[in-house]
Structures are given as C-alpha cells and as structure tokens.
Amino acid sequence: MRRGNGGRKLLVTTRLVEREMEMAALGEMHKAADEGRGRVAVITGSVASGKTEFLTRFTHRAVTDGALLLDATGAGAERGWALGLARRLFAGLPQSSAVRDEVTRLVEEAVTDAAGVTERIFPRLADTLLQLAEDRTLVLAVDDVHLVDDLSLQLLLSLAYRVRSARVLMVLTSSSQLPQYQTALLGELLSQPHCRRLRLQRLTENAVGELVAQHLEGPPADGLAAELHAATGGNPLLVRSLLEDLKDQTAGAEQDGAVGTPNRGESYVGAVLDILHRCGPGALALARGTAVLGDAATAPLLSRLLGLPVRVVEAVTRGLAHNGLFRRERFRDEAAARAVLDTVPETVLAGLHHRAAVLLRQDGAPASEVARHLVRTTPHGEVWTVPVLREAAEYALMEGDPATARDCLTMAQGCCTDEQERIAVRVRLANVLWRTNPSALGEHLSTLVPDMAQERLAPDELTVCVGYLIWAGQFDEADTVLGALERSATWTGPAQREAVGAARQWLATVSPGHRTSVPGPLPDAAVTSEPLADTACVAHRHAASAVIESLGDAPKRGISLATRVLQRFRLGDGSVWPLALALLALVYAGSTGLALTWCERLLVECDEGHGVTWQALLLAVRGEIAMRQGDLIKAADQAESALALLPRQAWGSAAYFPLSTLVLAYTEMGRYDDAMELLHHTTPGSRLDTVPGLHFRRARGRWYLATGRFHAALGDFITCGELMRRWQVDAPELVPWRIDAADAWLAVSEPKKALALAEEQRTLTPDRERGMVLRALGTAGAGRERLEALEEAVDILRSGGNRVQLAMALGELGRGYRAAGDVHRGRMFAHKAWHTAKLSGAELLCQRLFPGDTAPDSRIEISVQGADAPPGAEALTGAEARVAVLAAHGHTNREIAAKLYVTVSTVEQHLTRIYRKLQVRRRRDLPKTLSSAESVGCAHDL
C-alpha cells in the first residue's frame, strides 16, 4: 500500500480490477526470466492509475515463487543525493555475502569517482549483481523511476542492457509525463527487444462498477458507477476516495435501500490534492488558475494570468486531462475545483482574482464576468472598477440574481472615490437589500439618513428611501428628514418639491399620525405611451392618493387612480410598494374582484428572481383580498406563504398586514391556539398606531371576542375608532370598528348599544359596507324590521360580498324566522348558512350553527366513554343523534327545538324513537356516554 499526503491510506482491493491482461503479460516475462531470458518491463500510466499497487501485487507473487527481490521507490526529495536510490535498492541484498560487500564498495567508489562511473564502475556493479541470478531469478523492482537521481537512473539503464541473457526481471514504473531527457532515455531502452512497455489505462465504467461492488455492502443506486466514472474519468485513486467518502457517509446509518451518491468529503479532497502535488508545481498553479477563471479559462489567458508560456500551459493541461482531473481544458468535477480553491491562501487567491479581472476587462469580457472576480478581491482604488460593478449588478438583477447584485454594489461602495457616486451606489444597494433581506436594511439606512437630510439624493431616490424608512418603522426619522427638506431654501426645484410632497403623502398614508398638512394638488396621472423613467415620485403619490380617495368620499376616483397606477407602472424597486398599496386601494373601495385580477397578474410577473420581499408583499395583499371575500382558507394560505418568505422581523411596520389577515382567518376557522401564538410573538408599540397596526388591532379584537374576552375586544375596537376619527379616516372599509363593537356589545347582552352603533354606521356611510351594516342591524334588532334588514343584507352579500358575512347573515335570518314561528324557513336558512360557512372555511360559525362539525342533514357518530357504544346507538339518524345529545345534557324540549330549528312536536317524536332504539323509558335514563367530551362541546356550541 501507498500513502499520499497527510498519511492518508488508500484502499487495496481484494482483486485488481481491469488489470488482468497486464498482469498476465508480466507473468510471461517472469517466466522468460526464469528460463534465462532476462526481461525489462516498464509500467506507465497516469498519476494514481494504480502502478504502485500493481507492482506490489506482482512482486509479492514473485517472492512466493522463489525469486530474490530487490525493490525501492524513487523520491523527489532524494534526487540531489547521488546514487540514493541505488543504496536503498541494494540494501535488500543478502547479509554477510561477498556480493553485498562488493556492491557496497563499488557504490561508495562511484560516489567519489564521478568521472569514471559509467565506463568503469557501472559495468562491474552490473556483473557483480548478475552473480545473484545464477541460482535463482532476480527481480529488480523500482517504483516511480522518474523520480530517481540521475546516477541511479544511469545505473538502472546499464543493468537493463545487460540482463538479456540472465535470470533477471527488471520492473520499472514511470509516469506517462516525463521530462524530455528522461523520455529520450526511456525510448532508447524500450527499443531493445527484451524490453516492453505495459500501459495501465484509466478504468472503464464497467470496472468502476466492479470497484463499487467490492466496496459497498448493500446494492448501489442506479447509475452510481456511471456518476463516479463521469466525476473521476476512471482514475482509480479518485474512484476509491469517493467510495471511502460514501462509506463514511453511510457508516452508522441504517440503509434500507440502495446506496446513493457520495458527498465529496475528506478522502476525495485529499486525493485531488495528492494528484496535483505528484504532477508537479506547474500542475498545481494551473489548477488554481483554471479554478479561478472557470468557464473563461483558455491557454492564452492562463498563460497571462500565471506567467507561464502557452506551450507549458497546454502541456500541463493535457497531463491533467490524462490523469482524469480535466476534461476539455476544465475541471471534470466542480468539487475538485472547489477543493483546489479552498487550499489557496486568501491573499494569493485575492491576487489571482484581481489579475483575472484586469485581464478579462482588457479582453473585452462582459461586466458580469469581470465583476465575478472583483467581488472576490479587495478594493485597489482603480477608477474603472465602479462602473463595471454597477453594470454587473444591473445585469444580475435582470437575470434574477439579487445576491450577486448585492455583492457587486457592496464592493462598488468600497471602491468609490467620488462622494456623489458613492451615494448613488448606496441607494442602489438599499434597493437590492430591500428586495432580498430587509432585515439588513436598517443599518444601511442609517448611513443614508444624513445624505437625505443634506439634499444629496436625487428626487426619485429620496422618495424610495423615505419609503424604506417607513417600511422599517422609522417614522420619526422619515418625518425629520422631510421636515428638513421642507424648510430648505435650496431644495426648491419642481422635481424636488414633488419628491418631498410624495414622500410626505406616503408617510401620512401609512402613519396618519404624522400628517402635517393637507396634501397638495395631484400631478397629472394620465396614461401615456411614452417610456416611463424616474417616476417613483408619481407612483408613490398616486398610490397614496388612491388609498385616501378610496377611504374618503370618492371611492370611484380611488378606483380610477389605483387602476391607472396598476396600468402605468411595471414591477420595479420604486414601484412595487405603490403597486401593492394601489391593490389595497381597490380593496378599500370594494373592488375586490378587480384587485384580485391585478394581484394575480403581478404575482405571475414576480418570480423568485425579483427577490423575496416583492413576492411576500404581493402575497400578503392577496391574502387580504381573500379575507375580504370571505375565503378563509385561501387567506390563511397566502398570509402563511408571505410570512414564510420573509422572517417576521424583516417586515418592519408592514408585518401587521399578513399578521392581521392570518390572525383573523385562524380565529374565524376556530384555530384559536394558532392565532394566539401569532399574538404572543408580536411586540405592540407605536407601530400599532398605523394603518397596518389598525388592521392588527381589529384582528386581535376579533380573537378576543371569539375566545370570550369581550371587554378586551371592545377596548381594541374602540381604540380603532378613536384613531380613525383622529386621523379623519373613519371608513368601515378600513376597519369596521362600529360593527365589531356592536358584535361585542351583543356578546355582553347589550343589544341597545349594539343597535346604536350599527345605526350610527348606517347614518354616517349609508352606501359603504352596507351588507355588513345591515347584518349587524338585523342581529341587534327585533321584529319585522330585523327580518327586513337581514334579508336585504343577504341579497347584497350574495351579489359579491364577504362570504363569511353572508353566512352570518343567513344564520341570523334563520334565527329570526325561528323566533317568528316559521321553523321550517328558519331551518332552511340555517342549512344555507352552514354550507356557506363550510365552503368559506369558517369552522367556528359551523359549530355555532349545528353541533358535531357535520352537515345538518348527515348522520353523526355518538361519542362514547367506554369500550362499547350504547345499545342501539348505531340506529339513530343524524337528527335523532343531535336531539339525544342535547337531551342527555338536560336541555328542555323547547330549548332543543329552538337550537335545532324544529318544532317542539318534532323533538317529542324524535325522543319517542330515541327511547325505543336505546331501550330506555325516560330522559334521565339516556346513556351518560352521550355526554362525553366531544358531545359536550357540540351541545354547548348549539
């Protein structure tokens, strides 16, 4: 066995694979030597092709057959030691023999008498050694003969010419890649009739498959041999190293199926480096250069990068291909390239990348290719680097690679010598950070705030960066910056004033508490056919205005403005948030269908390459649209996806948009614990006094209401109302706080207060959220007016309103008809309410309408506590089972009739059949198993 760098042990297989023909040929040469016809075998092959193992196997067999073995291995470290290999080779001579003494004397004489060594001493040495072959065959085995010192090589050649008529077999292993003078000597030797070259080729795919079978205990995965052969080119050392890694990878793990692909681990990395070091310093340098350049590597470029002649580069490249590391002048396996780069010192690697960038730029390579190297080095202060890095960043964004864009801009920021250019780069970096990782934006923004206040940003840049401050929840910082610019005597140009006005309006829209004055006149928003440029100010101002109009007295104008924004602007760093707010403006104006169409279109355009923030923001809006339409399942799914894309801390002040949707959806779905988890992991504060925070307060209040915390719910709803009135945005489309508060007053048995709030809402906004308002009026009202309000609410909500509100209105209408004595009609509306709620995912409402979480016309299972159900329980119909559950809980016949929308007579008839089927005589004899935990919950929900 042979040890490479670091003492790494290479595997020796039980059988040499795909070396049978070569071993047979060597055996024939051994047989000829036994017969007195000396032979010389030169075994060549690529580095790590298995020459050493092959030689070891043969010499072991030869010794077993009675041969005298003298063997040694060439070592590059001893090439300066005259006859160093010869000394080690002859150390194996029999002790206390005249031949050993004479050989030792002649070697020492050869060292001191270099002038006559070849003519006088080497022939005598050869004749002395040949005396050993008189009694038995002498085998001289030298591994890595290309590494021996020059005198030892000359001695071996002298011996080789003299063994033709002796019982001697010389076996030499050599690399296929030899210096020119060694190539000449070897060629001269091989021209002799008693000499033969045996070439060890790299392994075929079938041979790799045999190695896999020898190493693995279980069956290999399909295609494993082909994969290993493609990665290694059949180099035995690389194949075995990967199998070692695979063995380590699967050690201690249960292997149910086939053994799969190996990771490139320590053995593989060591094998790659071992091969390169054995190929010489030129190979290692070339491997480094090729790994650095990647697909751009060519012989001329590598020559300039490494300072080597082109012919040398081409020769070493051929050698690495011969050894299995390269294919088509590149690394065969990318893991090998990474292994090489990982061993290069940082300063050396940075220098290579910088040199590569300079050369590629001189050759006119694309900016992205040049920048790939620049970002891996340190700034050198060269003026040309900044434009290249900026161009590469834009190209990376176009290709959907924001991470590379971020690296390029970060490097460009450090290379800038012009302050204005540095600010422009810093702004662009803020764009990219917001796209990919808004959590990292806060620290970066702190460096931009002084630039904003000191009028160093372009108008569009200012608008966008103030938007980032608002996203990060830094409302006071944004207000301070805008205040400074509003007071400035120099920031007075039309575009500059427009930028300040747009940013101020944006701040006031998200955080109305920072509104300082009535917004100025709107610029023209007409759609034009001209190319759009520098329009972030217009996008922000029009989107903000659309929200204000939608929540004010002109919702139709809000729809018009929002639609124009959506039609005019494409997704971009300066427009994605305005586009999202324009969608919300449509929602607030009641056009959820139009909002859905535009949102779906934008989501299709916004793929992963645009960054997670864009996707997450649009998904949050999509969830809110679904919530407004009463599709709880879709709302929860979209909000969950939005929060999964961005960690909660990355959302900043906008976090309350998806959180409020998800809390509200979970609450209506009856998932109280999930909603509570979101509430507990949310830190309230000043951000709650914003439009997103308003949504969150309302969602939290609905959770309080659903879980019996009625006064806490009232507190949240009333606070919403106070904020909205203070902001002068008291619109139910934003938050229907009066309707929510009315529901809370009803929960604490205060119908008059509930009715007063509902009437107040109808008076203030007779045409806004009318279906919801009428539902609240009907719920709190009584008599014929109640039914009329609920019927109108149902008609309005059926035509495109919130499906959950429709289910609530249908349920209340059923209760109203039941209270009026029309039991059958009441039951019909209750059934419709249940099915509508079920379709919407409103499990909480389903439970309140009918027990057991089942359709009102289906059979239900009777829950039991013991091992057996009550006798006859399986014969109960669904209606009978519900009556039985309620009766077992002590409800009177009238109470049961009221809860199930049936007449008292019908309950009595059901009970008669229940007694008969369960074989009991009276109500108190009903089995207690009918009141198990599940049934108790059902009964209390009725």
PDB file of C-alpha atoms in Angstrom, residues 183-333:
ATOM      1  CA  THR A 183      11.745  10.469 -22.389  1.00  0.00           C
ATOM      2  CA  ALA A 184      14.770  10.006 -24.649  1.00  0.00           C
ATOM      3  CA  LEU A 185      16.443   7.529 -22.292  1.00  0.00           C
ATOM      4  CA  LEU A 186      13.239   5.560 -21.853  1.00  0.00           C
ATOM      5  CA  GLY A 187      12.669   5.492 -25.599  1.00  0.00           C
ATOM      6  CA  GLU A 188      16.161   4.155 -26.169  1.00  0.00           C
ATOM      7  CA  LEU A 189      15.615   1.425 -23.577  1.00  0.00           C
ATOM      8  CA  LEU A 190      12.253   0.399 -24.992  1.00  0.00           C
ATOM      9  CA  SER A 191      13.821  -0.017 -28.400  1.00  0.00           C
ATOM     10  CA  GLN A 192      15.639  -3.089 -27.050  1.00  0.00           C
ATOM     11  CA  PRO A 193      13.990  -6.428 -27.962  1.00  0.00           C
ATOM     12  CA  HIS A 194      13.885  -7.686 -24.361  1.00  0.00           C
ATOM     13  CA  CYS A 195      12.104  -4.544 -23.091  1.00  0.00           C
ATOM     14  CA  ARG A 196       8.372  -3.934 -23.100  1.00  0.00           C
ATOM     15  CA  ARG A 197       6.056  -1.164 -22.002  1.00  0.00           C
ATOM     16  CA  LEU A 198       2.833  -2.053 -20.161  1.00  0.00           C
ATOM     17  CA  ARG A 199       0.321   0.817 -20.068  1.00  0.00           C
ATOM     18  CA  LEU A 200      -2.240   0.987 -17.247  1.00  0.00           C
ATOM     19  CA  GLN A 201      -5.244   2.810 -18.633  1.00  0.00           C
ATOM     20  CA  ARG A 202      -7.862   4.616 -16.555  1.00  0.00           C
ATOM     21  CA  LEU A 203     -10.771   2.417 -15.539  1.00  0.00           C
ATOM     22  CA  THR A 204     -13.793   1.969 -17.746  1.00  0.00           C
ATOM     23  CA  GLU A 205     -17.301   2.428 -16.413  1.00  0.00           C
ATOM     24  CA  ASN A 206     -17.689  -1.347 -16.042  1.00  0.00           C
ATOM     25  CA  ALA A 207     -14.503  -1.515 -13.991  1.00  0.00           C
ATOM     26  CA  VAL A 208     -15.776   1.295 -11.764  1.00  0.00           C
ATOM     27  CA  GLY A 209     -18.913  -0.766 -11.266  1.00  0.00           C
ATOM     28  CA  GLU A 210     -16.767  -3.698 -10.076  1.00  0.00           C
ATOM     29  CA  LEU A 211     -14.980  -1.431  -7.585  1.00  0.00           C
ATOM     30  CA  VAL A 212     -18.337  -0.193  -6.318  1.00  0.00           C
ATOM     31  CA  ALA A 213     -19.479  -3.788  -5.795  1.00  0.00           C
ATOM     32  CA  GLN A 214     -16.267  -4.597  -3.871  1.00  0.00           C
ATOM     33  CA  HIS A 215     -16.587  -1.602  -1.535  1.00  0.00           C
ATOM     34  CA  LEU A 216     -20.296  -1.383  -0.764  1.00  0.00           C
ATOM     35  CA  GLU A 217     -22.129  -3.762   1.493  1.00  0.00           C
ATOM     36  CA  GLY A 218     -25.541  -3.012   0.039  1.00  0.00           C
ATOM     37  CA  PRO A 219     -26.729  -2.662  -3.529  1.00  0.00           C
ATOM     38  CA  PRO A 220     -25.593   0.527  -5.279  1.00  0.00           C
ATOM     39  CA  ALA A 221     -28.086   3.053  -6.558  1.00  0.00           C
ATOM     40  CA  ASP A 222     -28.881   3.003 -10.243  1.00  0.00           C
ATOM     41  CA  GLY A 223     -26.321   4.953 -12.200  1.00  0.00           C
ATOM     42  CA  LEU A 224     -23.814   5.222  -9.334  1.00  0.00           C
ATOM     43  CA  ALA A 225     -20.991   3.674 -11.383  1.00  0.00           C
ATOM     44  CA  ALA A 226     -21.692   5.999 -14.313  1.00  0.00           C
ATOM     45  CA  GLU A 227     -21.759   9.004 -11.998  1.00  0.00           C
ATOM     46  CA  LEU A 228     -18.448   8.077 -10.380  1.00  0.00           C
ATOM     47  CA  HIS A 229     -16.849   7.441 -13.755  1.00  0.00           C
ATOM     48  CA  ALA A 230     -18.023  10.820 -15.071  1.00  0.00           C
ATOM     49  CA  ALA A 231     -16.653  12.593 -11.990  1.00  0.00           C
ATOM     50  CA  THR A 232     -13.268  10.867 -11.964  1.00  0.00           C
ATOM     51  CA  GLY A 233     -12.585   9.871 -15.556  1.00  0.00           C
ATOM     52  CA  GLY A 234     -11.830   6.397 -14.241  1.00  0.00           C
ATOM     53  CA  ASN A 235      -8.834   7.458 -12.150  1.00  0.00           C
ATOM     54  CA  PRO A 236      -8.613   4.628  -9.565  1.00  0.00           C
ATOM     55  CA  LEU A 237      -7.458   6.882  -6.741  1.00  0.00           C
ATOM     56  CA  LEU A 238     -10.348   9.314  -7.251  1.00  0.00           C
ATOM     57  CA  VAL A 239     -12.862   6.476  -7.562  1.00  0.00           C
ATOM     58  CA  ARG A 240     -11.695   4.830  -4.366  1.00  0.00           C
ATOM     59  CA  SER A 241     -11.598   8.119  -2.493  1.00  0.00           C
ATOM     60  CA  LEU A 242     -15.224   8.764  -3.390  1.00  0.00           C
ATOM     61  CA  LEU A 243     -16.120   5.258  -2.254  1.00  0.00           C
ATOM     62  CA  GLU A 244     -14.303   5.904   1.032  1.00  0.00           C
ATOM     63  CA  ASP A 245     -16.362   9.062   1.477  1.00  0.00           C
ATOM     64  CA  LEU A 246     -19.506   7.131   0.661  1.00  0.00           C
ATOM     65  CA  LYS A 247     -18.578   4.504   3.208  1.00  0.00           C
ATOM     66  CA  ASP A 248     -18.021   7.203   5.857  1.00  0.00           C
ATOM     67  CA  GLN A 249     -21.236   8.874   4.796  1.00  0.00           C
ATOM     68  CA  THR A 250     -23.305   5.740   5.368  1.00  0.00           C
ATOM     69  CA  ALA A 251     -21.416   4.471   8.451  1.00  0.00           C
ATOM     70  CA  GLY A 252     -23.727   4.067  11.403  1.00  0.00           C
ATOM     71  CA  ALA A 253     -26.810   4.924   9.348  1.00  0.00           C
ATOM     72  CA  GLU A 254     -29.468   2.364   8.586  1.00  0.00           C
ATOM     73  CA  GLN A 255     -29.517   1.679   4.877  1.00  0.00           C
ATOM     74  CA  ASP A 256     -32.941   0.469   3.816  1.00  0.00           C
ATOM     75  CA  GLY A 257     -32.431   0.820   0.069  1.00  0.00           C
ATOM     76  CA  ALA A 258     -29.662   1.308  -2.442  1.00  0.00           C
ATOM     77  CA  VAL A 259     -26.528   3.274  -1.541  1.00  0.00           C
ATOM     78  CA  GLY A 260     -26.724   6.663  -3.244  1.00  0.00           C
ATOM     79  CA  THR A 261     -24.433   9.452  -4.397  1.00  0.00           C
ATOM     80  CA  PRO A 262     -21.335  10.148  -2.264  1.00  0.00           C
ATOM     81  CA  ASN A 263     -20.568  13.566  -0.911  1.00  0.00           C
ATOM     82  CA  ARG A 264     -17.168  14.985  -1.806  1.00  0.00           C
ATOM     83  CA  GLY A 265     -15.508  14.553   1.550  1.00  0.00           C
ATOM     84  CA  GLU A 266     -12.056  14.460   3.096  1.00  0.00           C
ATOM     85  CA  SER A 267     -10.839  11.435   1.116  1.00  0.00           C
ATOM     86  CA  TYR A 268     -11.818  12.923  -2.230  1.00  0.00           C
ATOM     87  CA  VAL A 269     -10.297  16.324  -1.459  1.00  0.00           C
ATOM     88  CA  GLY A 270      -7.090  14.654  -0.317  1.00  0.00           C
ATOM     89  CA  ALA A 271      -6.945  12.545  -3.481  1.00  0.00           C
ATOM     90  CA  VAL A 272      -7.342  15.591  -5.739  1.00  0.00           C
ATOM     91  CA  LEU A 273      -4.552  17.458  -3.973  1.00  0.00           C
ATOM     92  CA  ASP A 274      -2.378  14.332  -3.924  1.00  0.00           C
ATOM     93  CA  ILE A 275      -2.633  14.004  -7.709  1.00  0.00           C
ATOM     94  CA  LEU A 276      -1.835  17.672  -8.254  1.00  0.00           C
ATOM     95  CA  HIS A 277       1.210  17.618  -5.991  1.00  0.00           C
ATOM     96  CA  ARG A 278       2.502  14.492  -7.712  1.00  0.00           C
ATOM     97  CA  CYS A 279       2.074  16.198 -11.068  1.00  0.00           C
ATOM     98  CA  GLY A 280       4.466  18.965 -10.020  1.00  0.00           C
ATOM     99  CA  PRO A 281       4.236  22.680  -9.152  1.00  0.00           C
ATOM    100  CA  GLY A 282       3.172  23.625 -12.646  1.00  0.00           C
ATOM    101  CA  ALA A 283       0.059  21.445 -12.340  1.00  0.00           C
ATOM    102  CA  LEU A 284      -0.955  22.993  -9.026  1.00  0.00           C
ATOM    103  CA  ALA A 285      -0.547  26.522 -10.389  1.00  0.00           C
ATOM    104  CA  LEU A 286      -2.540  25.667 -13.496  1.00  0.00           C
ATOM    105  CA  ALA A 287      -5.267  24.034 -11.423  1.00  0.00           C
ATOM    106  CA  ARG A 288      -5.565  27.176  -9.318  1.00  0.00           C
ATOM    107  CA  GLY A 289      -5.744  29.407 -12.365  1.00  0.00           C
ATOM    108  CA  THR A 290      -8.341  27.211 -14.059  1.00  0.00           C
ATOM    109  CA  ALA A 291     -10.460  27.073 -10.893  1.00  0.00           C
ATOM    110  CA  VAL A 292     -10.333  30.870 -10.623  1.00  0.00           C
ATOM    111  CA  LEU A 293     -11.208  31.544 -14.260  1.00  0.00           C
ATOM    112  CA  GLY A 294     -13.875  28.854 -14.551  1.00  0.00           C
ATOM    113  CA  ASP A 295     -15.515  28.762 -17.965  1.00  0.00           C
ATOM    114  CA  ALA A 296     -13.376  31.681 -19.163  1.00  0.00           C
ATOM    115  CA  ALA A 297     -10.160  29.626 -18.887  1.00  0.00           C
ATOM    116  CA  THR A 298      -8.165  29.347 -22.116  1.00  0.00           C
ATOM    117  CA  ALA A 299      -4.497  28.567 -22.657  1.00  0.00           C
ATOM    118  CA  PRO A 300      -3.568  32.175 -23.675  1.00  0.00           C
ATOM    119  CA  LEU A 301      -5.472  33.676 -20.734  1.00  0.00           C
ATOM    120  CA  LEU A 302      -3.975  31.194 -18.279  1.00  0.00           C
ATOM    121  CA  SER A 303      -0.555  31.966 -19.703  1.00  0.00           C
ATOM    122  CA  ARG A 304      -1.002  35.671 -18.920  1.00  0.00           C
ATOM    123  CA  LEU A 305      -2.578  35.007 -15.549  1.00  0.00           C
ATOM    124  CA  LEU A 306       0.138  32.638 -14.322  1.00  0.00           C
ATOM    125  CA  GLY A 307       3.130  33.992 -16.227  1.00  0.00           C
ATOM    126  CA  LEU A 308       3.750  30.665 -17.974  1.00  0.00           C
ATOM    127  CA  PRO A 309       4.465  30.010 -21.667  1.00  0.00           C
ATOM    128  CA  VAL A 310       1.422  28.887 -23.618  1.00  0.00           C
ATOM    129  CA  ARG A 311       3.119  25.606 -24.569  1.00  0.00           C
ATOM    130  CA  VAL A 312       3.695  24.819 -20.907  1.00  0.00           C
ATOM    131  CA  VAL A 313       0.061  25.569 -20.100  1.00  0.00           C
ATOM    132  CA  GLU A 314      -1.099  23.326 -22.912  1.00  0.00           C
ATOM    133  CA  ALA A 315       1.243  20.508 -21.877  1.00  0.00           C
ATOM    134  CA  VAL A 316       0.179  20.612 -18.231  1.00  0.00           C
ATOM    135  CA  THR A 317      -3.472  20.785 -19.271  1.00  0.00           C
ATOM    136  CA  ARG A 318      -3.018  17.648 -21.340  1.00  0.00           C
ATOM    137  CA  GLY A 319      -1.367  15.967 -18.387  1.00  0.00           C
ATOM    138  CA  LEU A 320      -4.248  16.803 -16.037  1.00  0.00           C
ATOM    139  CA  ALA A 321      -6.686  15.519 -18.627  1.00  0.00           C
ATOM    140  CA  HIS A 322      -4.641  12.340 -18.895  1.00  0.00           C
ATOM    141  CA  ASN A 323      -4.848  11.969 -15.112  1.00  0.00           C
ATOM    142  CA  GLY A 324      -8.632  12.302 -15.107  1.00  0.00           C
ATOM    143  CA  LEU A 325      -8.937  15.676 -13.377  1.00  0.00           C
ATOM    144  CA  PHE A 326      -9.606  17.718 -16.526  1.00  0.00           C
ATOM    145  CA  ARG A 327     -11.918  17.334 -19.476  1.00  0.00           C
ATOM    146  CA  ARG A 328     -11.990  19.822 -22.328  1.00  0.00           C
ATOM    147  CA  GLU A 329      -9.484  22.091 -20.523  1.00  0.00           C
ATOM    148  CA  ARG A 330     -11.748  22.376 -17.461  1.00  0.00           C
ATOM    149  CA  PHE A 331     -12.153  20.521 -14.200  1.00  0.00           C
ATOM    150  CA  ARG A 332     -14.122  17.378 -14.772  1.00  0.00           C
ATOM    151  CA  ASP A 333     -15.810  17.806 -11.385  1.00  0.00           C
TER     152      ASP A 333
END
